[in-house]
Coordinates of C-alpha atoms and ligand atoms in Angstrom, one line a residue:
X4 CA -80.8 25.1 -13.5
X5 CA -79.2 21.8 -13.7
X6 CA -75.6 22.6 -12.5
X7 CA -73.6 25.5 -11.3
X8 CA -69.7 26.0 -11.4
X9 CA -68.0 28.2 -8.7
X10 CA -65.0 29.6 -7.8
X11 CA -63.9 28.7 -3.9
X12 CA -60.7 31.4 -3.3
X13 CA -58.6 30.9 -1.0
X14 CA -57.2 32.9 2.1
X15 CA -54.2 34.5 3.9
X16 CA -53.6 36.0 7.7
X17 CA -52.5 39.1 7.7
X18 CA -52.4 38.7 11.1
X19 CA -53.3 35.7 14.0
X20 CA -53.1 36.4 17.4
X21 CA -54.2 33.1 19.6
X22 CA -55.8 34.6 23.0
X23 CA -57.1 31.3 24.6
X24 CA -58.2 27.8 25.1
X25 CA -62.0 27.9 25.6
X26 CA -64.0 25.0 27.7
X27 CA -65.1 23.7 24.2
X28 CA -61.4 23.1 23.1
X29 CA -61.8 25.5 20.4
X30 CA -59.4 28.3 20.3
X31 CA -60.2 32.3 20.6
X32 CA -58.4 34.4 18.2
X33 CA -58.1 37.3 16.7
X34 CA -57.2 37.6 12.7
X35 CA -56.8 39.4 10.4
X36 CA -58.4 37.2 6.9
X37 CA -57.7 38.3 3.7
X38 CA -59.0 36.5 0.4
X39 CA -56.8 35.8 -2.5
X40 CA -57.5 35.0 -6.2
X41 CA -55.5 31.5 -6.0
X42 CA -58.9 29.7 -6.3
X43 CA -60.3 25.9 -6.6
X44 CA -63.5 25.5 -9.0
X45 CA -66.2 23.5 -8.0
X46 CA -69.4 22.1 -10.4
X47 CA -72.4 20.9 -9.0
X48 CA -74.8 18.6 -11.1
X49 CA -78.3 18.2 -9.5
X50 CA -79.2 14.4 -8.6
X51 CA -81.9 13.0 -7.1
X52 CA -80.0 11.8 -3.9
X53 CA -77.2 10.7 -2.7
X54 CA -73.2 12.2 -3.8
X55 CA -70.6 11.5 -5.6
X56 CA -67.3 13.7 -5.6
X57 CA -64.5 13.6 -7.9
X58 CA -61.3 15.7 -7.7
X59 CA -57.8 16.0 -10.0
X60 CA -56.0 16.5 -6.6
X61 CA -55.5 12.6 -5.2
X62 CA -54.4 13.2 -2.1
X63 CA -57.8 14.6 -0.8
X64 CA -60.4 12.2 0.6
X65 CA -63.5 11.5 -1.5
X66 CA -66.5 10.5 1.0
X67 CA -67.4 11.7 4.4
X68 CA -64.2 13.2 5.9
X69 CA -64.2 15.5 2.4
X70 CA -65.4 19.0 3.8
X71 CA -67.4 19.2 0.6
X72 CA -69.3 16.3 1.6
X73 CA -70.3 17.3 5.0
X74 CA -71.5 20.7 3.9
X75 CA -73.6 18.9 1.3
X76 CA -75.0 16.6 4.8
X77 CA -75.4 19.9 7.2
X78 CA -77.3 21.5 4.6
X79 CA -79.9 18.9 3.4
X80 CA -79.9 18.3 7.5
X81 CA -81.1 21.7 8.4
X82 CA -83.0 22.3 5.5
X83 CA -84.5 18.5 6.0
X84 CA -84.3 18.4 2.4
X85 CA -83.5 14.7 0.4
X86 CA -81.4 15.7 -2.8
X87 CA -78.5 15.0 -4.4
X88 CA -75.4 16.2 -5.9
X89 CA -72.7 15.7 -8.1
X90 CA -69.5 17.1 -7.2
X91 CA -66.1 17.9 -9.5
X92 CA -63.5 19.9 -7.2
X93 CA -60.5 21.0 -10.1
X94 CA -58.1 22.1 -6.8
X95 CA -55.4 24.3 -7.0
X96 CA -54.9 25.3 -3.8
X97 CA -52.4 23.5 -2.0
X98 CA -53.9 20.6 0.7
X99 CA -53.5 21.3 4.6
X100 CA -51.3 24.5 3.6
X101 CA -52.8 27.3 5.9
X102 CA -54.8 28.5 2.6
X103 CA -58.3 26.9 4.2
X104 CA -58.5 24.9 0.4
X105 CA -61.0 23.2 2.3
X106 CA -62.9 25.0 4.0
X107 CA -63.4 27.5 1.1
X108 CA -64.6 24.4 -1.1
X109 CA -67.5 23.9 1.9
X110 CA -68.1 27.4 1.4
X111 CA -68.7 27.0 -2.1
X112 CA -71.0 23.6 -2.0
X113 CA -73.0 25.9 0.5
X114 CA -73.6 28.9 -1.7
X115 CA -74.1 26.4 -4.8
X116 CA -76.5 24.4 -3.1
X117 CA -78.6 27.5 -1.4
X118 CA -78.9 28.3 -5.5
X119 CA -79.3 25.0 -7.3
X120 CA -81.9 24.2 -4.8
X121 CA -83.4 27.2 -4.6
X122 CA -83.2 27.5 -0.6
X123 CA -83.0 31.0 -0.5
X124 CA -80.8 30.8 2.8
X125 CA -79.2 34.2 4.0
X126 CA -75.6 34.6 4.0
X127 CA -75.3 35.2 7.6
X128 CA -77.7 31.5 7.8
X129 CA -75.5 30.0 5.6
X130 CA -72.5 31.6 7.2
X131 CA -74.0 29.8 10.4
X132 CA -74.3 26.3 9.2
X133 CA -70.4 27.0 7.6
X134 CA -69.4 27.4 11.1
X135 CA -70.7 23.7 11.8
X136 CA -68.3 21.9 9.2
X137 CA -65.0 24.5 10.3
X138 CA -63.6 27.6 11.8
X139 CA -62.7 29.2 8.4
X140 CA -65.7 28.0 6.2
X141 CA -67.8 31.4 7.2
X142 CA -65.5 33.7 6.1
X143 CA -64.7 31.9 3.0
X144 CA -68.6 32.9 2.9
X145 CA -68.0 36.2 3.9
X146 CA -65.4 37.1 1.7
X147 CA -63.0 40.1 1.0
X148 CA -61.0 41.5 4.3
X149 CA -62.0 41.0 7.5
X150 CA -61.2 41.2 11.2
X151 CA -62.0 37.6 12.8
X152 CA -62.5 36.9 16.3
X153 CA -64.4 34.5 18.4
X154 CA -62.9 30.6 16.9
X155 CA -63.3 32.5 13.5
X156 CA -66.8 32.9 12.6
X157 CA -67.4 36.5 14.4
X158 CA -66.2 38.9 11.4
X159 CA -66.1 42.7 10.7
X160 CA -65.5 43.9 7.2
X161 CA -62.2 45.7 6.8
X162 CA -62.0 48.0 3.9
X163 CA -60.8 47.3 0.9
X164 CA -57.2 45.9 0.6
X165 CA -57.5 44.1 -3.0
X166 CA -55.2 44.0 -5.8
X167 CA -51.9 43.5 -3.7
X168 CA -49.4 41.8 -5.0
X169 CA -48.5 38.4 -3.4
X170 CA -46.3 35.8 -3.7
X171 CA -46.6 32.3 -2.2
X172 CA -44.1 29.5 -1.5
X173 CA -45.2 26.0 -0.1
X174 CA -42.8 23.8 0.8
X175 CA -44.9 20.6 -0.1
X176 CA -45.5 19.1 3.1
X177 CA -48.9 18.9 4.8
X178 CA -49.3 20.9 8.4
X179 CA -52.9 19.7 10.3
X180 CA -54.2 23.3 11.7
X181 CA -55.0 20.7 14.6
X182 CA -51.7 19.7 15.1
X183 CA -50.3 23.1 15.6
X184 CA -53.0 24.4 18.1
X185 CA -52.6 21.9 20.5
X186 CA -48.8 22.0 20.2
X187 CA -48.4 26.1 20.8
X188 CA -48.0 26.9 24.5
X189 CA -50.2 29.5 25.2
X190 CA -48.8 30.4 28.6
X191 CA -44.8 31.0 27.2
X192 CA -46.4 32.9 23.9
X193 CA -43.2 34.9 22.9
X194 CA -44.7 37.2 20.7
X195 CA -48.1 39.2 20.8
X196 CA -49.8 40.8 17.2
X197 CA -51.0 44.7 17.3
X198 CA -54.1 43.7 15.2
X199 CA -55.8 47.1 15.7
X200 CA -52.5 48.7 14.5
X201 CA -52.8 46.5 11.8
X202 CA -56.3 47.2 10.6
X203 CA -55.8 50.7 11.2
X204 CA -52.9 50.2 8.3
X205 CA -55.2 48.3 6.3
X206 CA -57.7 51.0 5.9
X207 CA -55.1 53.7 5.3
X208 CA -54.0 51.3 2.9
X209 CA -50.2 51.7 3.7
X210 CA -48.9 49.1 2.6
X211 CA -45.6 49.2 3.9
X212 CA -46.9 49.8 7.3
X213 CA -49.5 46.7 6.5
X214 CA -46.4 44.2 6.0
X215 CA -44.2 45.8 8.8
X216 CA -46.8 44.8 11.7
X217 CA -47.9 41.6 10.6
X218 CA -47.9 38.8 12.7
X219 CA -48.6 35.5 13.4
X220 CA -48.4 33.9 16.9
X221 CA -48.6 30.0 15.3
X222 CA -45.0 30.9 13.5
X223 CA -42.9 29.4 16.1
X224 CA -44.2 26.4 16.1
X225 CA -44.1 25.4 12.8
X226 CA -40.7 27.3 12.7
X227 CA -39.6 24.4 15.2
X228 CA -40.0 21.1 12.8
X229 CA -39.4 23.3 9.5
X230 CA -37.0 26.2 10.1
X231 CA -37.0 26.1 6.1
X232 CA -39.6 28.6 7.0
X233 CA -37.8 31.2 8.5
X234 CA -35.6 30.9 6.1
X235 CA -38.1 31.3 3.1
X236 CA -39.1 34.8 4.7
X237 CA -35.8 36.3 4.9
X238 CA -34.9 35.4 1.6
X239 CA -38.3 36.8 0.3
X240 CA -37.6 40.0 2.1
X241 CA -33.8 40.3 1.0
X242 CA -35.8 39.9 -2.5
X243 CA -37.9 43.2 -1.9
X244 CA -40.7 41.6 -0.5
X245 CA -42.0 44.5 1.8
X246 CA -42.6 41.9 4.4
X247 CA -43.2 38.3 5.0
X248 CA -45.5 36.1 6.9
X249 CA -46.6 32.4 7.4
X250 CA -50.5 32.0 6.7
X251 CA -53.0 30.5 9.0
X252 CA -51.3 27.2 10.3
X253 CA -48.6 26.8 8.1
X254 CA -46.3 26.2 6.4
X255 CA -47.1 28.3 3.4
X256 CA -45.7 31.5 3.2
X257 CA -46.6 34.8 1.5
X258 CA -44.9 38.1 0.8
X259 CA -46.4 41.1 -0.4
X260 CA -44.8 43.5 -2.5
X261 CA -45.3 46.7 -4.2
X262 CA -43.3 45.8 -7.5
X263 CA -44.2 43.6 -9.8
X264 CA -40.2 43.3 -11.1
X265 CA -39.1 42.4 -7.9
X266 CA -42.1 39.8 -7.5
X267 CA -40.9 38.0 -10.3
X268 CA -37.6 38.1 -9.8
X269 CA -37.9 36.8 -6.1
X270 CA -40.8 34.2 -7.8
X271 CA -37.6 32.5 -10.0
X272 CA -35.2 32.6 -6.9
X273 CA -37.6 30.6 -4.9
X274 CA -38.7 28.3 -7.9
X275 CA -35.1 26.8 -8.2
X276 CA -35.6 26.2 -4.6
X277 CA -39.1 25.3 -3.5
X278 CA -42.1 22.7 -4.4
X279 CA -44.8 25.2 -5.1
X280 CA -44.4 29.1 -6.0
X281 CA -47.6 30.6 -6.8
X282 CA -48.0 34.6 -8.0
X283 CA -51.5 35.8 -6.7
X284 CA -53.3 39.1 -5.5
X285 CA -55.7 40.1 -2.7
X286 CA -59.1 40.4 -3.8
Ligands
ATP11 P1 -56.8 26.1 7.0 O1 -56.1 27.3 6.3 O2 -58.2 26.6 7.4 O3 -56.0 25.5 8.1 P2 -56.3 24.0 5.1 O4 -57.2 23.4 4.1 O5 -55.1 24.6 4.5 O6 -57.1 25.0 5.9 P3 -56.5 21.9 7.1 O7 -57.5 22.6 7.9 O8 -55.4 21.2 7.8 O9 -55.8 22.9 6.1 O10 -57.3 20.9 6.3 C1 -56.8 20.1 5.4 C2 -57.2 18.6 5.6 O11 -58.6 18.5 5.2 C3 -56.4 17.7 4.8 O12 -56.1 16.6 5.7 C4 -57.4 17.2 3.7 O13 -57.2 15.8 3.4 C5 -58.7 17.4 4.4 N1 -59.8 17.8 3.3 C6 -61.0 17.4 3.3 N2 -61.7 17.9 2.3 C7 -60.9 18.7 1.7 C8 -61.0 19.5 0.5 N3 -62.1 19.6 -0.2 N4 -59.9 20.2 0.1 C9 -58.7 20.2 0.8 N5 -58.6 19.4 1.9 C10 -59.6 18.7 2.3

């Protein structure tokens, strides 16, 4: 096999609760990660050494700081291999939007890699070295629903919660994840998430139950420099969105509904409004 195309899909938080600041400066949390079918596409070419990426998305970096890059270095490190690879990231998810389009392309050079090279790495080994290049980049590896605790990488499958509709509005600017950790205040956190209630509404698979107790503790302070977002979730819920919530680290939004009708009508509000609309589903 000389070259392998993937799909890297991104993710929403159903829920984010931020417990602590740990000695390593990494933050403990518990989530709630759900995949969605928005999705960049990666191919890897085989070359003898060396890389080379290449992207439609021009506001991404193309050497070291790419993530794609340094899961290409952490893998030929730990496997103390010397290859090569080409890489073509067609991106789609939006850049620095809370949707981990990064992390989920690591993911993918990972996976590619373990089968272009024939490495024949586990997933929980690759799910390891994932945890290396970010927070999010083993359960872009992972996959499906799951309960994340630990700075991200300790996960529990949740039962299925696929096929819901969703509905996402990015108001075009870029939020660093970084950025908003060190500027929440964990000792005045206003607002705590029931993420066992949550998961137990997940498995039921009441929806309506799902979107009333979702939550995410980094809302506020993204909410402070862009209120816009605040506002974007009323109006999705005054649409029929069942609820509304910012994903990850901001700013992008999503609302989950139950009718597709009222999706697409809220979809051509918020398109006369905002940069980016996107309609997608959990997978
Ligand atoms: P998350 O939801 O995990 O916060 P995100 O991708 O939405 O992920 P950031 O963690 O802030 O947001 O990361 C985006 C940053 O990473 C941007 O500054 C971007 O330039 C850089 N980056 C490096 N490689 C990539 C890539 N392959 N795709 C997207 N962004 C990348």
């Amino acid at each position: 096999m000389e070259e392998i195309i993937l799909d890297a899909y991104g993710k929403i938080n159903l829920a984010l609760d931020v417990l602590y600041k740990r000695n390593d400066g990494y933050h403990e949390i518990d989530s709630v990660m759900q995949q969605i079918d928005l999705k960049d596409t990666l191919i890897l070419k085989k070359r003898d050494n060396g890389i080379s990426i290449e992207s439609n998305e021009k506001s991404i970096p193309l050497d070291e700081r790419n993530l794609a890059y340094k899961a290409w270095r952490k893998l030929t490190d730990k496997a103390k291999i010397n290859k090569g690879v080409d890489i073509t990231i067609i991106k789609r998810i939006p850049v620095a939007a809370g949707l981990a389009g990064g992390s989920t392309d690591a993911a993918a050079v990972l996976k590619g890699l373990n089968i272009l090279w024939g490495l024949n790495l586990s997933q929980e080994e690759l799910m390891e070295i994932g945890r290396e290049i970010g927070a999010d980049v083993p359960f872009c590896i992972f996959g499906g629903t799951a309960r994340a605790k630990g700075i991200g990488e300790r996960l529990e499958r949740i039962k299925g919660f696929s096929n819901k509709l969703i509905l996402l509005v990015n108001i075009g600017v870029e939020v660093p994840t970084e950025y908003v950790y060190k500027s929440l205040g964990l000792n005045n956190k206003n607002m705590a998430v029931n993420v066992e209630e949550l998961v137990k509404y997940i498995e039921r698979d009441n929806l309506r139950k799902v979107a009333e107790n979702m939550g995410n503790v980094l809302e506020s302070v993204v909410i402070r420099d862009y209120p816009i977002i605040d506002e974007i979730k009323k109006e999705m819920v005054e649409s029929g969105a069942l609820g509304a919530l910012m994903s990850g680290s901001g700013p992008t939004v999503f609302g989950i509904f139950d009718d597709e009708s009222k999706l697409y009508s809220c979809k051509e509000k918020m398109e006369a409004k905002y940069k980016k609309v996107i309609v997608t589903k959990t997978i």
